[in-house]
Coordinates of C-alpha atoms in Angstrom, one line a residue:
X1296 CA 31.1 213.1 165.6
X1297 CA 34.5 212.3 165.0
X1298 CA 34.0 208.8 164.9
X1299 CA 31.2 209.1 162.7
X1300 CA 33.6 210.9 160.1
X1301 CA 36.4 208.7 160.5
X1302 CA 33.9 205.7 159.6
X1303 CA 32.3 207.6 156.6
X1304 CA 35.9 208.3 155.5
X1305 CA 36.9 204.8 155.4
X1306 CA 33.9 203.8 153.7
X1307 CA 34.5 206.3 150.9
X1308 CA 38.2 205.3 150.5
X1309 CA 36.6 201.9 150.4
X1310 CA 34.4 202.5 147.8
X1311 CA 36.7 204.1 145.4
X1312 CA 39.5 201.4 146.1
X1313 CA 36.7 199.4 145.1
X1314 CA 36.0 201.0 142.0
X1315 CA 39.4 201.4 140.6
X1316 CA 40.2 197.9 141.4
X1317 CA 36.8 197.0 139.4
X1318 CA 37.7 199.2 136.4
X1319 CA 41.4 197.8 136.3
X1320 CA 40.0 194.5 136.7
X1321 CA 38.1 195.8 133.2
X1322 CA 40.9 196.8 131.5
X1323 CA 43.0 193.4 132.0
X1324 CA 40.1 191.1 131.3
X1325 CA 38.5 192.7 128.1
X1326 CA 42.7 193.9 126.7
X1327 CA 43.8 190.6 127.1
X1328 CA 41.2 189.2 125.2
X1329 CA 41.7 192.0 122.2
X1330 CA 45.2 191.5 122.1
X1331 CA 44.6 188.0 122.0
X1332 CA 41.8 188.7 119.2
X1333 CA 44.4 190.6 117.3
X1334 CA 47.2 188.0 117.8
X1335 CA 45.8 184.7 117.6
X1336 CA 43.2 182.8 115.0
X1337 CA 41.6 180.0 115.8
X1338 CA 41.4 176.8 113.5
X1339 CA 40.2 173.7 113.5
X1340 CA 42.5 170.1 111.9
X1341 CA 40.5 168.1 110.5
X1342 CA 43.0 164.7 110.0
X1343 CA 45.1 163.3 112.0
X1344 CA 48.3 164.0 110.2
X1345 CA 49.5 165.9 113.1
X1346 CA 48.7 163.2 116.1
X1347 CA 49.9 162.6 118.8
X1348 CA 51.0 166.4 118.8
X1349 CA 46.7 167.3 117.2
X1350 CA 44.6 165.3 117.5
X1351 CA 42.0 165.2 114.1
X1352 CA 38.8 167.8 115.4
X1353 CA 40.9 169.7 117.7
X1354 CA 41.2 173.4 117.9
X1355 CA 44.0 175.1 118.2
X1356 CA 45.1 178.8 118.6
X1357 CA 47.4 180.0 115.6
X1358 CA 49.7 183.1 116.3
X1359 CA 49.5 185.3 113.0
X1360 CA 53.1 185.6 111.6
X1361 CA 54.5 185.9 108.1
X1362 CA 56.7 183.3 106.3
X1363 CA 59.8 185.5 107.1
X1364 CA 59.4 184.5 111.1
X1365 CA 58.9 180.7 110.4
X1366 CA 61.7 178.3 111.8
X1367 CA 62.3 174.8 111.9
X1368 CA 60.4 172.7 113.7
X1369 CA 57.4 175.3 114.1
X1370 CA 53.9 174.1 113.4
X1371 CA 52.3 176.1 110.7
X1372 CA 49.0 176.6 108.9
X1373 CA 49.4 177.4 105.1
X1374 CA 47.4 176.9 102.5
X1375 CA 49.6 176.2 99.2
X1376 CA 47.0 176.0 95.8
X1377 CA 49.4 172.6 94.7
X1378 CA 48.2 170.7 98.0
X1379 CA 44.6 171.9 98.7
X1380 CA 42.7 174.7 98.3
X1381 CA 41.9 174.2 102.1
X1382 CA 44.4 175.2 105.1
X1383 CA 46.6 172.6 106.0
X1384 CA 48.8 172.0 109.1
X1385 CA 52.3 170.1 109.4
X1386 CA 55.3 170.7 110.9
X1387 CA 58.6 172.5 109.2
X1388 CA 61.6 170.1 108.7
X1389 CA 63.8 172.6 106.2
X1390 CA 64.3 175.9 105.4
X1391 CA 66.0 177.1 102.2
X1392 CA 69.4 175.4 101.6
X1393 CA 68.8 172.6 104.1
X1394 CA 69.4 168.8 102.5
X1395 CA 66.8 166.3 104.8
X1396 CA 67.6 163.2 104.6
X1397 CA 65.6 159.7 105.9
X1398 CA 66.7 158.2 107.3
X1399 CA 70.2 157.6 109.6
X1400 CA 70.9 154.3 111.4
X1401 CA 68.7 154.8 114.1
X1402 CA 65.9 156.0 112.1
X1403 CA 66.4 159.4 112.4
X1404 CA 65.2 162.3 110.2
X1405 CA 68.9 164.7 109.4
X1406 CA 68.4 168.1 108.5
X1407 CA 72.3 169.3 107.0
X1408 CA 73.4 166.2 108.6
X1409 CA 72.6 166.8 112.2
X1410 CA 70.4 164.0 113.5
X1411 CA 67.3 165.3 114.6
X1412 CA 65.4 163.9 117.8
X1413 CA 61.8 163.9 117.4
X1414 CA 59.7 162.4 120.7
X1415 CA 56.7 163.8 119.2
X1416 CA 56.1 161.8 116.4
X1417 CA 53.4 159.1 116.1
X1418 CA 54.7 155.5 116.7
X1419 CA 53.5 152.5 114.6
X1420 CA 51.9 149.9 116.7
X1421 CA 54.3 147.5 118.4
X1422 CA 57.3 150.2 117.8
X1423 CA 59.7 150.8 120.4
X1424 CA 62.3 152.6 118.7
X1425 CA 62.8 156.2 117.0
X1426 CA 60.3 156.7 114.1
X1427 CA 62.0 158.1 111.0
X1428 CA 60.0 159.9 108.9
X1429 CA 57.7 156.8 107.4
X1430 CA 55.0 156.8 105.0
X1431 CA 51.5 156.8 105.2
X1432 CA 48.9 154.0 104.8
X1433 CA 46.8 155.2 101.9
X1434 CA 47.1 154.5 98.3
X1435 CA 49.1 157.6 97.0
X1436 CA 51.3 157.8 100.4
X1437 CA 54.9 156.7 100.2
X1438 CA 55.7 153.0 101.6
X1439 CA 56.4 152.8 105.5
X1440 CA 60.2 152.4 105.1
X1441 CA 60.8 155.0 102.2
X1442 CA 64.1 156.8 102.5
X1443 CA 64.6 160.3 100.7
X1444 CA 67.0 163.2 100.4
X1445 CA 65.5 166.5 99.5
X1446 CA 67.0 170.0 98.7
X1447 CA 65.1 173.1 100.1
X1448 CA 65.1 175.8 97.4
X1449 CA 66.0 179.2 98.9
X1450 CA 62.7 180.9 100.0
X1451 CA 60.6 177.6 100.5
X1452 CA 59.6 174.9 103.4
X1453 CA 60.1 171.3 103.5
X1454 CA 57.0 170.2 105.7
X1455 CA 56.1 166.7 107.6
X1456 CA 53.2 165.9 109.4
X1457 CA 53.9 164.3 113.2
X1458 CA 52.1 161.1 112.1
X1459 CA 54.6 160.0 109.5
X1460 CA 52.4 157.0 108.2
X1461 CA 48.9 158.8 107.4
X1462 CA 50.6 162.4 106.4
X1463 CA 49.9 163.7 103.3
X1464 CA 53.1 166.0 103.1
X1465 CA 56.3 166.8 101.2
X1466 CA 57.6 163.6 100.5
X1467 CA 54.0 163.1 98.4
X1468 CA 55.4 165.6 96.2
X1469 CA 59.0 165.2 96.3
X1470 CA 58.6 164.4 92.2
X1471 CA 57.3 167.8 91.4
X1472 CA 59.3 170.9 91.4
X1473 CA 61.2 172.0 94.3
X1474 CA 61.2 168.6 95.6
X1475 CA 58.1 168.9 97.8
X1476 CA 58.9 172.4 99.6
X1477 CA 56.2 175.0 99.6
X1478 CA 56.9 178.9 99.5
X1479 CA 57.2 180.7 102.6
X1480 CA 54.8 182.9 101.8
X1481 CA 51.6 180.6 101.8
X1482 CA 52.3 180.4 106.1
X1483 CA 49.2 181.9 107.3
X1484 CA 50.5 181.4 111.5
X1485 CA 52.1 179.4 113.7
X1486 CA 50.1 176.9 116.3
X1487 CA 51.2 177.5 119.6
X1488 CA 48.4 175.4 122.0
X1489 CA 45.8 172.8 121.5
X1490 CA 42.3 174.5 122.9
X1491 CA 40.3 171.6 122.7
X1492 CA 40.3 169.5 124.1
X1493 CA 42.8 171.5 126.1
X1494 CA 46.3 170.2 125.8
X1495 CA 48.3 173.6 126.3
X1496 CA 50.9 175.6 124.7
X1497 CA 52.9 173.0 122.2
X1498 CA 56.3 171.7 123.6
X1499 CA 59.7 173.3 121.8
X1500 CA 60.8 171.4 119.2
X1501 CA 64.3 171.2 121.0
X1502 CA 65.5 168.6 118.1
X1503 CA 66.0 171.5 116.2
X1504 CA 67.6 174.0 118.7
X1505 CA 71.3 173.3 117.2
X1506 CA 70.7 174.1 113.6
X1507 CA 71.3 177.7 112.7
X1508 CA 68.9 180.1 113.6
X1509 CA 67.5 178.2 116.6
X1510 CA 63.9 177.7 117.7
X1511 CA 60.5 179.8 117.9
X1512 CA 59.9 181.2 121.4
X1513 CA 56.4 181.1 122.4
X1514 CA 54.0 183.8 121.3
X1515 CA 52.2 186.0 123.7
X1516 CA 49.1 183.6 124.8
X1517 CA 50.1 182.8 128.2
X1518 CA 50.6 186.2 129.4
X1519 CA 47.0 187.3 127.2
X1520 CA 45.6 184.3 129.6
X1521 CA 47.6 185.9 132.5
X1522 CA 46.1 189.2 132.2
X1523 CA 42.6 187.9 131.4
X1524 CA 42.5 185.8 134.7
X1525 CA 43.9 188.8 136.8
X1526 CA 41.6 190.6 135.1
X1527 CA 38.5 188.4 136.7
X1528 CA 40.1 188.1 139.9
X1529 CA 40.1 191.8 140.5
X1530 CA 36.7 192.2 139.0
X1531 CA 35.2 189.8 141.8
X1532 CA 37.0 191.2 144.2
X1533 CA 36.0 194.7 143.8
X1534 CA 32.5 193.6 143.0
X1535 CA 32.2 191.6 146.7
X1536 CA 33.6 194.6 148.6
X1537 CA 30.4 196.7 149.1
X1538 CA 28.8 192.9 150.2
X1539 CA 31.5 192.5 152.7
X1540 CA 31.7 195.9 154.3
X1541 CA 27.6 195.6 154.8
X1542 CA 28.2 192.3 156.3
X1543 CA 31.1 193.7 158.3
X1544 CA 29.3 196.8 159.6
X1545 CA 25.9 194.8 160.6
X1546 CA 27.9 192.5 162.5
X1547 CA 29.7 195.1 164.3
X1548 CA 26.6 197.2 165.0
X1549 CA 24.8 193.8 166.5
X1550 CA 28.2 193.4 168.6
X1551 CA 27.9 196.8 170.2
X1552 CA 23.8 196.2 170.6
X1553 CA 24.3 192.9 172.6
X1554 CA 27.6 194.4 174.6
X1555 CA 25.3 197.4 175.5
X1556 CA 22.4 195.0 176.6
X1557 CA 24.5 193.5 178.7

């Protein structure tokens, strides 16, 4: 008799381990995805302004922010009613009171006179060497060697795309006021991973890391991603215990059975 209720006790305990790890499992699996609901939008770029960095039809996931939270070298979707009625995403080169200059000696975009490296722009065919911010093939894009200085008004964006010679960006409208800068307030979020295809979290744009005010850290996605893969993990594990504990008792009982035959 004791035996019996030492078995039926572990089974209970079993069973409710079972179900709290279940309803944990729950909770991280369907709160990761709200928070990420809540967080993140998703959008899709339709050029390829922003290749190698987006590809054109890929999806990526945008953290919501405000203008106030943007820094350099963040990629942002805004939608400014001078550019396009549409959303657009590029990449921010200046903030207000920065002077950005193309191009130095090597090529190189300077933000207040501090060089920046950028290994992910596009390179033209047959290029080996650093890509300063070029033009852009079409008729209304500026010509592939183009140098330009531009002041940042105070509240407002300078913004390049990755693939200097297709972008349609701020050096398009460098001849109308504010010298191609866009207010801060049009930023609608900040693109932190491609989805598809998958390509991951965007690296840190590290160029910029010396400037005052640093870099962006990463938003929240991974640990969203975190939670909702712990949050299966449980769920399949508490799900397969009752399976397993059948299993486990039927083998036992033949055990005994063929011991007590013999």
């Amino acid at each position: 008799m004791s035996g019996t209720g030492r078995t039926d006790g572990h089974g209970r305990l079993g069973s409710v381990l079972s179900g709290l790890t279940v309803a944990v499992g729950c909770v991280l699996f369907l709160g990761g995805f709200a928070w990420a609901a809540l967080v993140y939008r998703p959008y899709t770029v339709p050029t390829d302004s922003m290749s190698p960095t987006v590809a054109a039809g890929s999806k990526v996931l945008a953290q919501r922010i405000s203008g106030d939270e943007v820094r350099r070298g963040d990629v942002v979707v805004f939608t400014d009613k001078v550019w396009s009625d549409s959303p657009m995403v590029k990449r921010v080169i200046g903030t207000g009171g920065d002077t950005v200059v193309c191009c130095d000696a090597k090529g190189r975009l300077t933000v207040n006179d501090v060089p920046i490296e950028e290994p992910y722009l596009q390179k033209p065919a047959g290029s080996s060497g650093d890509l300063g911010a070029s033009g852009e093939s079409g008729g209304s894009a500026p010509a592939a060697s183009s140098e330009f200085s531009a002041e940042v008004p105070e509240g407002e964006l300078f913004l390049l795309g990755d693939n200097r010679l297709t972008s349609l960006d701020s050096r398009v409208h460098m001849a109308e006021e504010g010298q191609g800068a866009v207010p801060r307030d049009t930023v609608q979020a900040r693109v932190d991973a491609v989805a598809w295809p998958s390509r991951g979290m965007l690296d840190p744009a590290d160029g910029f890391a010396a400037l005052p005010g640093g870099i962006s850290s990463r938003g929240p996605l991974l640990l969203q991603l975190s939670a909702v893969g712990l949050g299966v993990i449980l769920i399949l594990g508490g799900c397969a215990y009752g399976p397993v504990a059948a299993w486990t008792r039927r083998r036992g009982k033949s055990a005994k059975a063929v011991a007590g035959a013999r």
